Short mmCIF file of C-alpha atoms in Angstrom, two decimals:
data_model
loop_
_atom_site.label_atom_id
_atom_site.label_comp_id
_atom_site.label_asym_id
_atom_site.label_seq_id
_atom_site.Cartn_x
_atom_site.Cartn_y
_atom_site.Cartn_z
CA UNK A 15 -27.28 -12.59 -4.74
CA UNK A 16 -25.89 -10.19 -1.65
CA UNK A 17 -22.45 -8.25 -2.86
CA UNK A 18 -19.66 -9.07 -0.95
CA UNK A 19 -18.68 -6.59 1.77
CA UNK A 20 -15.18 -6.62 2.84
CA UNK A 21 -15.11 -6.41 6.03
CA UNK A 22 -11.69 -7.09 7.26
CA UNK A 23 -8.28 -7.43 5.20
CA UNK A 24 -5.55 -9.85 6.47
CA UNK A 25 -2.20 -9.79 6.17
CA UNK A 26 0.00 -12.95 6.20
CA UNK A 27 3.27 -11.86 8.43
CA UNK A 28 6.56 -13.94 9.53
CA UNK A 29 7.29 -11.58 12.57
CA UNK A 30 3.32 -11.37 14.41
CA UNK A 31 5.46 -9.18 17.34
CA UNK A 32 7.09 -6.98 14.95
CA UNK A 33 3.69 -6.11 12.95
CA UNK A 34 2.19 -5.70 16.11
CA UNK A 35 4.51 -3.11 17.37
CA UNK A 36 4.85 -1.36 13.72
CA UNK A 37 0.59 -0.84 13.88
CA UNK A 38 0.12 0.10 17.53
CA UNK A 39 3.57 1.80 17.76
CA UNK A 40 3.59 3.52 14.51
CA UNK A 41 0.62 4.18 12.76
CA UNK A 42 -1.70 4.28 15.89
CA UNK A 43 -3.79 1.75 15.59
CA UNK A 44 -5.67 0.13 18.60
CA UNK A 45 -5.30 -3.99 19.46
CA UNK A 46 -8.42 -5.72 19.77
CA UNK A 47 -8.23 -9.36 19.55
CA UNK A 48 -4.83 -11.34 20.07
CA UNK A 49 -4.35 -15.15 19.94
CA UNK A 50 -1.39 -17.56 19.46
CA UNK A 51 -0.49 -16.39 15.61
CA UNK A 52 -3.22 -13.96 15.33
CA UNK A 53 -3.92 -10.01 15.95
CA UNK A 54 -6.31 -7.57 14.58
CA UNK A 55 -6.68 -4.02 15.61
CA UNK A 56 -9.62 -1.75 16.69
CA UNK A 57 -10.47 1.55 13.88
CA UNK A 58 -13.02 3.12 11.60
CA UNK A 59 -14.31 1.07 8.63
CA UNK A 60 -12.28 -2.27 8.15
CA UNK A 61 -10.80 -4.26 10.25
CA UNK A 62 -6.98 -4.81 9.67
CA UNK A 63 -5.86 -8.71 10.68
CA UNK A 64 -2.45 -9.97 10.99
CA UNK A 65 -2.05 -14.23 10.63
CA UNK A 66 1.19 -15.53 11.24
CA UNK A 67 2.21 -17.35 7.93
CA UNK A 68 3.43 -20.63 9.91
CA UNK A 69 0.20 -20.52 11.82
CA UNK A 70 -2.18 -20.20 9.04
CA UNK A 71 -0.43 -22.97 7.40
CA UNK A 72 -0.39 -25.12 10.36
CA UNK A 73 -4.40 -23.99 11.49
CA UNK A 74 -6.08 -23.91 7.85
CA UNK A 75 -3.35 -25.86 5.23
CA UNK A 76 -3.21 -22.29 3.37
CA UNK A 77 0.37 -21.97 2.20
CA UNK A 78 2.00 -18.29 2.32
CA UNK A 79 4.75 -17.05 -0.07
CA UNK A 80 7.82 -18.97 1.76
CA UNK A 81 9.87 -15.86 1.38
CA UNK A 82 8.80 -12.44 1.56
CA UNK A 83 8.13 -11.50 -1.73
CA UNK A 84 10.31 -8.94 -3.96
CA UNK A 85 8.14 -5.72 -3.95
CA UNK A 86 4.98 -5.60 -2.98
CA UNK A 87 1.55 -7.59 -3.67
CA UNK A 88 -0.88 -5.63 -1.87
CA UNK A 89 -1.73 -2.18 -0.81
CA UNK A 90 -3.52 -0.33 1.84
CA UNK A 91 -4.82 2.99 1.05
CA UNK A 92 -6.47 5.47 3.62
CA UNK A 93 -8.31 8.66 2.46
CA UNK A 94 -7.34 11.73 4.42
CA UNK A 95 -9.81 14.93 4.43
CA UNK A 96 -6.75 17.56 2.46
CA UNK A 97 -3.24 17.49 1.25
CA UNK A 98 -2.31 19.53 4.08
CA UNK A 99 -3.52 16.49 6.12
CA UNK A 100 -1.14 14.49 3.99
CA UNK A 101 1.88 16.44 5.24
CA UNK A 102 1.06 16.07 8.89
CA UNK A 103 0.81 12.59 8.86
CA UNK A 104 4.27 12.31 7.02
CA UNK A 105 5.63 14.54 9.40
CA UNK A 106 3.79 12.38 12.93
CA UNK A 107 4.70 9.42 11.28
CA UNK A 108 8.35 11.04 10.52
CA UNK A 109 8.51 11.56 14.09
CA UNK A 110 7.74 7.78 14.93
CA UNK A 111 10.48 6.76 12.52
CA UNK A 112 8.71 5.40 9.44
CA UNK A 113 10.57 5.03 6.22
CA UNK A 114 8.81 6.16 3.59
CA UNK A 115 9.43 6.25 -0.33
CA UNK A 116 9.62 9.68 -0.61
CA UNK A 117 8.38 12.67 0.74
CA UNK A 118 4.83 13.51 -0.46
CA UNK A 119 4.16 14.65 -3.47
CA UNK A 120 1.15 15.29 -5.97
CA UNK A 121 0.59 13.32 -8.78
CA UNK A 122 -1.46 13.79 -11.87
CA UNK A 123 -4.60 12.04 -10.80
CA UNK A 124 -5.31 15.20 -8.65
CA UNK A 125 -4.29 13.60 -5.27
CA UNK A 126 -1.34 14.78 -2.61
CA UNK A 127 0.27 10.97 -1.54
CA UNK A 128 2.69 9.35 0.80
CA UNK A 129 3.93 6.02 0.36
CA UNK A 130 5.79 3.63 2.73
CA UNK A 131 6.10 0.10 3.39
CA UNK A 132 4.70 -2.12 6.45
CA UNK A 133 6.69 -4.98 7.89
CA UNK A 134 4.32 -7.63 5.93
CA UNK A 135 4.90 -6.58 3.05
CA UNK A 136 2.60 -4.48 1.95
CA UNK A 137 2.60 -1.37 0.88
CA UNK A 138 0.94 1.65 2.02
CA UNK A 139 -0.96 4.69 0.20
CA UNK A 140 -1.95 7.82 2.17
CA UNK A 141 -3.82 10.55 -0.34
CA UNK A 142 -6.12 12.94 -0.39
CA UNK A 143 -8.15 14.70 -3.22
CA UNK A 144 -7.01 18.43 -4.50
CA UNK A 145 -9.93 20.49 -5.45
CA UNK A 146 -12.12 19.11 -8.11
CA UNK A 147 -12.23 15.47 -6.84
CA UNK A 148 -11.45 12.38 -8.10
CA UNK A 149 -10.78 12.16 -12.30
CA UNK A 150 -12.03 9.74 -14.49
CA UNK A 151 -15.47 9.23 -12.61
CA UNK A 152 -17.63 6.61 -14.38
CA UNK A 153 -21.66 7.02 -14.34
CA UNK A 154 -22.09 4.14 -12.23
CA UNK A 155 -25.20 2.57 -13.89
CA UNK A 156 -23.47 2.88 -17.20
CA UNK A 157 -20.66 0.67 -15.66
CA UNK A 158 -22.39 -1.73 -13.78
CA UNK A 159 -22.37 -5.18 -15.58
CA UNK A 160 -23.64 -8.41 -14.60
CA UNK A 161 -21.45 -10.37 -13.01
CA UNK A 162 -22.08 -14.13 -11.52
CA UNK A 163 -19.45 -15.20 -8.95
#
């Protein structure tokens, strides 16, 4: 059986405009498709979606969270090439008026991060490896178990 590549990741919103603005606006990303209730954007690797929650509902009969939930239930991470990297995004995105968290910091799984929330309710990781990589690697065919779907 082929493994499943993700390929895009969706995000249910209630405001489509809002998002919109908040991902072209804000964090830079490029539109690509838009349609009554529906936007993704342009980038390298996956392709971020946006469905309006009464839309999907209406299009599909999937049912969204009515609410927007307390905290969050997904997050987005991106991978930058250094910590310094970290600390010039915080400070662009600073300058385009994101709320973050806190400011960035380094935590103890060897990684600089900045975390801030999106207007879908998600939340957002930016990191990047310190020297000596990522901890707690696992020899991969020592992992790898069968798994039927």
């Amino acid at each position: 059986m082929q493994k499943p590549t993700i390929t895009d990741i969706c995000l249910i919103t209630r405001d489509l405009d809002r998002s919109i603005a908040f991902y072209t606006e804000k964090l830079g990303y490029t539109l690509k498709h838009r349609m009554p209730g529906f936007a993704d954007f342009a980038g390298p690797g996956v392709i971020l979606a946006l469905w309006d929650a009464e839309h999907i509902q209406k299009t599909t009969g999937v049912v969204s969270q009515r609410e927007e939930p307390q905290g969050h239930n997904v997050m987005l991470a991106v991978e930058l090439d250094s910590p310094d990297d970290i600390d010039r995004m915080h400070d662009d995105l600073l300058a385009r008026s994101v709320d973050f968290y806190d400011a960035p910091a380094d935590y103890p799984w060897n990684a600089r991060c900045l975390y801030l929330a999106g207007p879908c309710g998600e939340l957002w990781e930016f990191f990047a490896w310190y020297d000596g990589g990522e901890p707690g690697a696992v020899d991969a065919p020592s992992a790898q178990k069968s798994v039927s779907l």
